[in-house]
mmCIF file of C-alpha atoms in Angstrom:
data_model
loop_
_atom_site.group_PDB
_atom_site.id
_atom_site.type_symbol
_atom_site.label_atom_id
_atom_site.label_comp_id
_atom_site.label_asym_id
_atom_site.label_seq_id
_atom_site.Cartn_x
_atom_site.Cartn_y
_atom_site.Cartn_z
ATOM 1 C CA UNK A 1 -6.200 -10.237 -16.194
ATOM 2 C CA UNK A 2 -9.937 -9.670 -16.168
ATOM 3 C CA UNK A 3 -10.815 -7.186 -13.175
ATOM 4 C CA UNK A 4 -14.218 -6.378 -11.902
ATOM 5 C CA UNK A 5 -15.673 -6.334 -8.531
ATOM 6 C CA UNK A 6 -15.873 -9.984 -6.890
ATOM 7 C CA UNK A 7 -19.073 -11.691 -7.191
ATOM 8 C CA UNK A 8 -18.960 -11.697 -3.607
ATOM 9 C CA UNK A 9 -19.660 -7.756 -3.400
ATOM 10 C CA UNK A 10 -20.210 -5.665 -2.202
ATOM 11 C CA UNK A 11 -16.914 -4.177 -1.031
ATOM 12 C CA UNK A 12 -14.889 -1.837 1.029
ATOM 13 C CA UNK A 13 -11.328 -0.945 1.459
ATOM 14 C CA UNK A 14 -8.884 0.166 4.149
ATOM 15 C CA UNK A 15 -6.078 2.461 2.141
ATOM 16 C CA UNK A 16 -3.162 4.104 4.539
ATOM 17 C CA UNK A 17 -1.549 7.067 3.212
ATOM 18 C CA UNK A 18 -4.899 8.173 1.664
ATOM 19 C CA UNK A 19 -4.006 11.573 2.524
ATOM 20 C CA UNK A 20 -2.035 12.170 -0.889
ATOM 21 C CA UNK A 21 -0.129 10.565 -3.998
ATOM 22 C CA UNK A 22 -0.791 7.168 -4.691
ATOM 23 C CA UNK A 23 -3.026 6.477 -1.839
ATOM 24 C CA UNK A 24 -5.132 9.455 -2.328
ATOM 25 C CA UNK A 25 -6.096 8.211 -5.805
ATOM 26 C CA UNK A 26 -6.092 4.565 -4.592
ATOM 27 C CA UNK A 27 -8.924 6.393 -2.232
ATOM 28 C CA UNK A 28 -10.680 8.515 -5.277
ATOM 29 C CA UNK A 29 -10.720 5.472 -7.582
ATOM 30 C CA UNK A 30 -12.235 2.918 -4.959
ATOM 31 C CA UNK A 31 -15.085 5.466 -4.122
ATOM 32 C CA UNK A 32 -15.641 6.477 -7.272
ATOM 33 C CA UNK A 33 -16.422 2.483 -7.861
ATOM 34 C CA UNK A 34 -19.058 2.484 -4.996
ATOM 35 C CA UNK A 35 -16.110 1.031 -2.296
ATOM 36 C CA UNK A 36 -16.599 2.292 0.872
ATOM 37 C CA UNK A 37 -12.959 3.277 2.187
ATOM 38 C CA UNK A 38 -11.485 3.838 5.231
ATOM 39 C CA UNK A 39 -8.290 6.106 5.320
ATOM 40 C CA UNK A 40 -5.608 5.780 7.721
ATOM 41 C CA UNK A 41 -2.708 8.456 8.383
ATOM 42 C CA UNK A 42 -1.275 10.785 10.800
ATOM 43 C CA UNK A 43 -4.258 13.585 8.990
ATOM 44 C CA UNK A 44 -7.686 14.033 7.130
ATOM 45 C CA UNK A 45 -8.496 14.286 3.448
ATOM 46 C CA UNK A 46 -10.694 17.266 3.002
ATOM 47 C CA UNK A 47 -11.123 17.279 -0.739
ATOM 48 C CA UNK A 48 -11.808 13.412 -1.129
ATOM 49 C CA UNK A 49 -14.734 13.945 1.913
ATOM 50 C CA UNK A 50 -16.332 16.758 0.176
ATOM 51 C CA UNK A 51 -16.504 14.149 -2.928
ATOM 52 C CA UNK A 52 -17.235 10.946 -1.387
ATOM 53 C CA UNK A 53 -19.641 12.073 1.833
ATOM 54 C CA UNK A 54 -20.126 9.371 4.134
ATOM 55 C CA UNK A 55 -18.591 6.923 1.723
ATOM 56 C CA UNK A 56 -15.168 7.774 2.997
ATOM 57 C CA UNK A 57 -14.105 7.200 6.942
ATOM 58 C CA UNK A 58 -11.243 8.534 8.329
ATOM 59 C CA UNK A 59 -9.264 7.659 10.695
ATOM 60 C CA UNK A 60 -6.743 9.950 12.277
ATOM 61 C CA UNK A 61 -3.787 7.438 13.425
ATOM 62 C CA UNK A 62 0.004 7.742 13.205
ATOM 63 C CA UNK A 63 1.453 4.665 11.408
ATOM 64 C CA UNK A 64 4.539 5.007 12.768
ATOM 65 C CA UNK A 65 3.585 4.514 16.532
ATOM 66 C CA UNK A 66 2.967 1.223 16.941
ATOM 67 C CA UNK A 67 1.381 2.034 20.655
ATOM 68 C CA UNK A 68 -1.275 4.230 19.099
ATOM 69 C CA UNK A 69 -2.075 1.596 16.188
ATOM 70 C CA UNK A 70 -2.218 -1.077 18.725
ATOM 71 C CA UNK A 71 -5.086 0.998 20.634
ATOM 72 C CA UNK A 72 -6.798 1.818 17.461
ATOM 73 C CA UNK A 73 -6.916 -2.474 16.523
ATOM 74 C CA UNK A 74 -8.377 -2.903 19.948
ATOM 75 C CA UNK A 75 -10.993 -0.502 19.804
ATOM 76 C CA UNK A 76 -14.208 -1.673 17.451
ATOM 77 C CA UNK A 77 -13.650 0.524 14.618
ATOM 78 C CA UNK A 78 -12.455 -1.873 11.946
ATOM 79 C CA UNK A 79 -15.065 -4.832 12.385
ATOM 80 C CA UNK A 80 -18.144 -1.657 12.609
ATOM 81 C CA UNK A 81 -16.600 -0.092 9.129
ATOM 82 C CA UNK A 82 -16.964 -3.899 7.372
ATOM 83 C CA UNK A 83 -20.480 -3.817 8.072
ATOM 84 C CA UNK A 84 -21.999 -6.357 5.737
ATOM 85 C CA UNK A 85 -18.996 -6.145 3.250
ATOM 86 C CA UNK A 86 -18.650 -9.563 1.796
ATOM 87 C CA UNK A 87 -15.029 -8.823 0.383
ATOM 88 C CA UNK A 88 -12.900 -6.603 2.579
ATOM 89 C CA UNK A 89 -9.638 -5.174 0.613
ATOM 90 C CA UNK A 90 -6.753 -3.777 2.696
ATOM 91 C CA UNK A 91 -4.234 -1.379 0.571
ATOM 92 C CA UNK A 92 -0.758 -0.966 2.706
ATOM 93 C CA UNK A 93 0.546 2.199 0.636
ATOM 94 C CA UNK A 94 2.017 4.304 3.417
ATOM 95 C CA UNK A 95 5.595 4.517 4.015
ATOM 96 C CA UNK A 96 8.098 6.120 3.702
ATOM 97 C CA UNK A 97 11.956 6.507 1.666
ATOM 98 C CA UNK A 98 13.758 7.876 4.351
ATOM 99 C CA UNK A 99 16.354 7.849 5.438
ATOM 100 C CA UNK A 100 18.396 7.604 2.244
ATOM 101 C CA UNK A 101 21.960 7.679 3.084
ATOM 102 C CA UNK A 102 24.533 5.016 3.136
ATOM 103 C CA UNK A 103 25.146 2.494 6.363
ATOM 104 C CA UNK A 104 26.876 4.224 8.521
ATOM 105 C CA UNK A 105 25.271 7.993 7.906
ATOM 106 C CA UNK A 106 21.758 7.386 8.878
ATOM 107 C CA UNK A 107 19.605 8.471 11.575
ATOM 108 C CA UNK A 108 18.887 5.825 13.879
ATOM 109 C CA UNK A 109 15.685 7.883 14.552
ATOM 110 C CA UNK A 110 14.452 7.865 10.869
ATOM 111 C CA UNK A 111 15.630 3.730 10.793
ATOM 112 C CA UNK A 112 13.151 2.982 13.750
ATOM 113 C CA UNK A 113 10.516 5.102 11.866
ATOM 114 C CA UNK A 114 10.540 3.620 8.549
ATOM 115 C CA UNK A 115 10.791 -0.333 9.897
ATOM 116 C CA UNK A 116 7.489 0.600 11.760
ATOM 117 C CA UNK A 117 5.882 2.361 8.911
ATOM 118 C CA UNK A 118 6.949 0.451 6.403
ATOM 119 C CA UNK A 119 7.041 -2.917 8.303
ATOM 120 C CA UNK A 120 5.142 -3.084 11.663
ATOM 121 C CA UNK A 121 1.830 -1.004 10.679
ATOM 122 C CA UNK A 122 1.432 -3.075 7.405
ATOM 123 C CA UNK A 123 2.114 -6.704 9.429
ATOM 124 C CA UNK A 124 0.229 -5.049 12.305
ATOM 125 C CA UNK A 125 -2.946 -4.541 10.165
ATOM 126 C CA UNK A 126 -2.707 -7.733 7.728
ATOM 127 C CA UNK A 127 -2.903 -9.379 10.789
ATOM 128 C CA UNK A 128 -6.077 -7.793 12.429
ATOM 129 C CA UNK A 129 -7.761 -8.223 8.682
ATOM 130 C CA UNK A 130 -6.663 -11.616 8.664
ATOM 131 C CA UNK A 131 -7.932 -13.017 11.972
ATOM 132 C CA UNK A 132 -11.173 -14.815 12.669
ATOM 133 C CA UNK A 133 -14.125 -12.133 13.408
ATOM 134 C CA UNK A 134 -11.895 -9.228 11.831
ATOM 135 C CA UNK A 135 -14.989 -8.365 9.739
ATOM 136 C CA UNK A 136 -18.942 -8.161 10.718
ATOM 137 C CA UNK A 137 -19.863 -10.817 7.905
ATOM 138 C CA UNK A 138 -18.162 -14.200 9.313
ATOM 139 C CA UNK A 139 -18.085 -14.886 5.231
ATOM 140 C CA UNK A 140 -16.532 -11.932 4.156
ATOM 141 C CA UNK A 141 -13.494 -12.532 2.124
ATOM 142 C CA UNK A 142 -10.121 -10.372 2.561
ATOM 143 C CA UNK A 143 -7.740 -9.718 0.325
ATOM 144 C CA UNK A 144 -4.750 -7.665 1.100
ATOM 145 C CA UNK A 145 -2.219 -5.416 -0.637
ATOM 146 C CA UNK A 146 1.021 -4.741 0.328
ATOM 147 C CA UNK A 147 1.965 -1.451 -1.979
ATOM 148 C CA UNK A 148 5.717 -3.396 -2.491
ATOM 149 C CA UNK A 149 8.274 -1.439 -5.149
ATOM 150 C CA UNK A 150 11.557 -2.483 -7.287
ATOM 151 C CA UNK A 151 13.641 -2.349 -4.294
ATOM 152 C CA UNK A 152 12.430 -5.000 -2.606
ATOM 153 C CA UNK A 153 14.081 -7.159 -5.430
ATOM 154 C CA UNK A 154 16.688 -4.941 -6.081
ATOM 155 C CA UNK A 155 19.398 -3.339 -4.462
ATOM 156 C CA UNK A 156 20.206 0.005 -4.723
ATOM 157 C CA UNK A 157 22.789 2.084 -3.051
ATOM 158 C CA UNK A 158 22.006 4.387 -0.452
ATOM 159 C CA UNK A 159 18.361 2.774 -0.008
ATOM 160 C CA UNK A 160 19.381 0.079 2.026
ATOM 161 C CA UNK A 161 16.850 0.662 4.952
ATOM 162 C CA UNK A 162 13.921 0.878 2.153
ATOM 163 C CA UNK A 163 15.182 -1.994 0.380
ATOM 164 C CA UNK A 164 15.202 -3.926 3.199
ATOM 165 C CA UNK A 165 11.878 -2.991 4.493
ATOM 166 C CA UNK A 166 9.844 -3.500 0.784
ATOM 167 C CA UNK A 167 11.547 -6.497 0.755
ATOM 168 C CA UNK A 168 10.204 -7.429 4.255
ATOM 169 C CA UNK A 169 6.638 -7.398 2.771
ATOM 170 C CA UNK A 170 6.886 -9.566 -0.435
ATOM 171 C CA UNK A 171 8.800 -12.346 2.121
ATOM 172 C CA UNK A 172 5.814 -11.438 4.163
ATOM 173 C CA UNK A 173 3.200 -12.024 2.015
ATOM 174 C CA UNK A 174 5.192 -15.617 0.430
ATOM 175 C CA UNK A 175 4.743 -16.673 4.171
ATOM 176 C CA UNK A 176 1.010 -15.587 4.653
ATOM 177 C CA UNK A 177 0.358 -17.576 1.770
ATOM 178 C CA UNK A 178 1.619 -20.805 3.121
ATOM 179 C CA UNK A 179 -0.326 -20.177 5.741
ATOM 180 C CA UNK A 180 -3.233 -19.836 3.989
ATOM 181 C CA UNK A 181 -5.392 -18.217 6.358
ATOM 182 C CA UNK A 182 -9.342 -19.075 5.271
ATOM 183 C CA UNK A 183 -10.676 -16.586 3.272
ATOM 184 C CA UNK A 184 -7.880 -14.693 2.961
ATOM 185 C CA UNK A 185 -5.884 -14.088 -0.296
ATOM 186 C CA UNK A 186 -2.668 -11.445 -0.167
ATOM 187 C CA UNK A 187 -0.090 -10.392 -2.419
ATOM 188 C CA UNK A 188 3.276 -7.803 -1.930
ATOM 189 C CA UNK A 189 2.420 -5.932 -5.478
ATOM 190 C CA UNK A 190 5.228 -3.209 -6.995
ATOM 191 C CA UNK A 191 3.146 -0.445 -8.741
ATOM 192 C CA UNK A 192 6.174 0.607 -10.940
ATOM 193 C CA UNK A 193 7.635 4.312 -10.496
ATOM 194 C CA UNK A 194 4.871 6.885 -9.370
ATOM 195 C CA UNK A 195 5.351 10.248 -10.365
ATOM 196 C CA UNK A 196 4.431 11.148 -5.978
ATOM 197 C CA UNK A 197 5.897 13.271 -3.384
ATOM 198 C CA UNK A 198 8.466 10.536 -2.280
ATOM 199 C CA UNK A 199 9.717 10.891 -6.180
ATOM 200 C CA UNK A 200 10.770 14.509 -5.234
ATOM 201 C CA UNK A 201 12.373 13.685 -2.174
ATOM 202 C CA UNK A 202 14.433 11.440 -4.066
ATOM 203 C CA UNK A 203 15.171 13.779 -6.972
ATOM 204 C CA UNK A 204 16.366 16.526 -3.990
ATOM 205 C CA UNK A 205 18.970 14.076 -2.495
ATOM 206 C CA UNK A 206 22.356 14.568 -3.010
ATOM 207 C CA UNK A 207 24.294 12.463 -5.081
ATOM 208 C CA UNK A 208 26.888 11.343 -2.352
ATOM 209 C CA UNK A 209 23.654 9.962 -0.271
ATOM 210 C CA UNK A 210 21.860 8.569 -3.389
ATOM 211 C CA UNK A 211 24.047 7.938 -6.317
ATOM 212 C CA UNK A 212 21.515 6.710 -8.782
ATOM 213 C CA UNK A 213 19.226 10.355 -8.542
ATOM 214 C CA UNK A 214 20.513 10.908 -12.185
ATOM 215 C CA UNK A 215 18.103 8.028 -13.302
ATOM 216 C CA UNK A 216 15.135 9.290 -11.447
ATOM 217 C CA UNK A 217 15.800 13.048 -12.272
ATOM 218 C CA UNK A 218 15.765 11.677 -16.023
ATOM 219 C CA UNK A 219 12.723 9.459 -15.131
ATOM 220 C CA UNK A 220 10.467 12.703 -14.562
ATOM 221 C CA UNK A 221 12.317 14.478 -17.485
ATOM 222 C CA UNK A 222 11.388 12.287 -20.304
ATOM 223 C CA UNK A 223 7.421 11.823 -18.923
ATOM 224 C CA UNK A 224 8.489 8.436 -17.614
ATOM 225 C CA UNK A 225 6.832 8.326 -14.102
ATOM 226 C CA UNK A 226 3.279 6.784 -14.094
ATOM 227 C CA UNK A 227 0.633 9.118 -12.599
ATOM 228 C CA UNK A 228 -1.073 7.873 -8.927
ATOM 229 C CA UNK A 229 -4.096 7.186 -10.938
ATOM 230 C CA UNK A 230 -2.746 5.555 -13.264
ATOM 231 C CA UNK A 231 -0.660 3.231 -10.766
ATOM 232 C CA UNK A 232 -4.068 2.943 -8.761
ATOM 233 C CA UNK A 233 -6.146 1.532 -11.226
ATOM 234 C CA UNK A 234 -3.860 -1.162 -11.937
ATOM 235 C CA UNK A 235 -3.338 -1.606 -8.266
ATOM 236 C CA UNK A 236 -7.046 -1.734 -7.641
ATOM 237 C CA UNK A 237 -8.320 -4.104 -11.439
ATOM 238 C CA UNK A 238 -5.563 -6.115 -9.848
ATOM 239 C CA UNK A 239 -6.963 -6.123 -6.355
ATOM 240 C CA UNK A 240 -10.544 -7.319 -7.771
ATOM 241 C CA UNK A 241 -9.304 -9.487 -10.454
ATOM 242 C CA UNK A 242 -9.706 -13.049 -9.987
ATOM 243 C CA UNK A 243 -5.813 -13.501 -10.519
ATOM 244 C CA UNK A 244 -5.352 -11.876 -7.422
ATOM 245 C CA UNK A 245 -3.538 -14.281 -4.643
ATOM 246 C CA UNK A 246 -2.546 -16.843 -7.339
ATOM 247 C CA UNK A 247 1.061 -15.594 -6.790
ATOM 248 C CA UNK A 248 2.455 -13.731 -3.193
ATOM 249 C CA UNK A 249 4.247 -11.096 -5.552
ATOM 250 C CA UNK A 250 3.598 -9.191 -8.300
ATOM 251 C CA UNK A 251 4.322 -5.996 -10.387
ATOM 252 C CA UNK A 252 1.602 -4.382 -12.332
ATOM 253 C CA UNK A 253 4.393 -3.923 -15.219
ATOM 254 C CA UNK A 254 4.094 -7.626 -16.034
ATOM 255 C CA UNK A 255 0.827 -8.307 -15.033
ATOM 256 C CA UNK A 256 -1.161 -9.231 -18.729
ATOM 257 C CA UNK A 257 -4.130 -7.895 -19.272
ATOM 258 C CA UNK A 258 -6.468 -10.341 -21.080
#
């Protein structure tokens, strides 16, 4: 896998979730590359603005009202942040683990929240980067990133509502790509285990609501997590590579570097 910006540069990126963990670095990285980025969440990233200056644009919108995302797509803001971009990259990383309990002994409240997090907002915003006019430059390539995981491929007890909803984006992205939208090239990619705040939420369930938190308490024990930047720059060398689109899903893991 040979990544380096497209020919087609220069670039920016939407990242949700930039706010901390893996999209935070996804963020740091991508500005740190000369990618302008645009950071969606429910808050503000102080420490990557007093970085990046006006390289970074943010966004203040919750994800998980689809009401107030569907007034922030109809407002201009997306297609005046493209500019002259000639490759527009769209990082889906928010969402969310809860709840994590077993059918039966979840919230409905938290259920509704995570399908729109973890669902809606990404489809939501694939869709506005995908249509016709999304961007200012009519010849601007996009290329979007579902932030997928394991458990969209595998099942795990107790994670049944974030199984189902990872897995909802790689079946997503398999679609898209039949569809084959011009000048549009996605893929659902798992960045492995990220040593990130949703980690510690695991590692803090109780066993009765998450019976495998043994193998993620001896995950962070042994230095096996992957650090956000570390899971970022894969994400993004992945995101610029040429590979990128030849295959709806992915996993950084067994992606070869050549």
């Amino acid at each position: 896998m040979t990544a380096s910006t497209p020919s087609h540069a220069p670039a920016c990126a939407i990242v949700t979730g930039h706010t901390r963990g893996l999209g935070a670095a996804l963020a740091d990285l991508l500005l740190a590359r000369g990618i302008r980025v645009l950071g969606l969440g429910r808050g503000t990233n102080p420490a990557l603005a007093a970085r990046h200056g006006e390289a970074l644009v943010q966004a203040v919108v919750d994800l998980a009202d689809p009401a107030a995302l569907e007034r922030w797509l109809a407002t201009d803001a997306l297609r005046s942040f493209t500019g002259e971009a000639r490759c527009v990259l769209l990082f889906n990383n928010a969402g969310t683990v809860d709840p994590i309990a077993p059918c039966g002994a979840q919230d409905a409240g938290a259920i509704a929240r995570a399908v729109t997090l973890n669902v809606a907002a990404p489809l939501m915003l694939a869709n506005a980067i995908a249509a016709p006019g999304a961007a200012a430059n009519p010849e601007a390539e996009r290329r979007i990133v579902h932030v997928s995981s394991g458990a969209a491929r595998n099942a795990y007890s107790g994670w049944s509502i974030y199984c189902a909803t990872k897995a909802a984006l790689d079946h997503h992205a398999r679609a898209v790509a039949l569809d084959a939208p011009h000048g549009v090239r996605i893929c659902s990619v798992a960045p492995g285990v990220v040593d990130t705040g949703m980690q510690a939420t695991i590692r803090a369930t109780g066993i009765e609501q998450f019976p495998l938190r043994e193998r993620f308490e001896q995950l962070k024990q042994n230095g096996q997590l992957a650090t956000p930047e570390t899971a970022a720059l894969q994400l993004i060398d992945y995101a610029l590579s040429d590979a990128f689109g030849s295959t709806p899903t992915a996993d950084v893991r067994e992606l070869v570097k050549t």
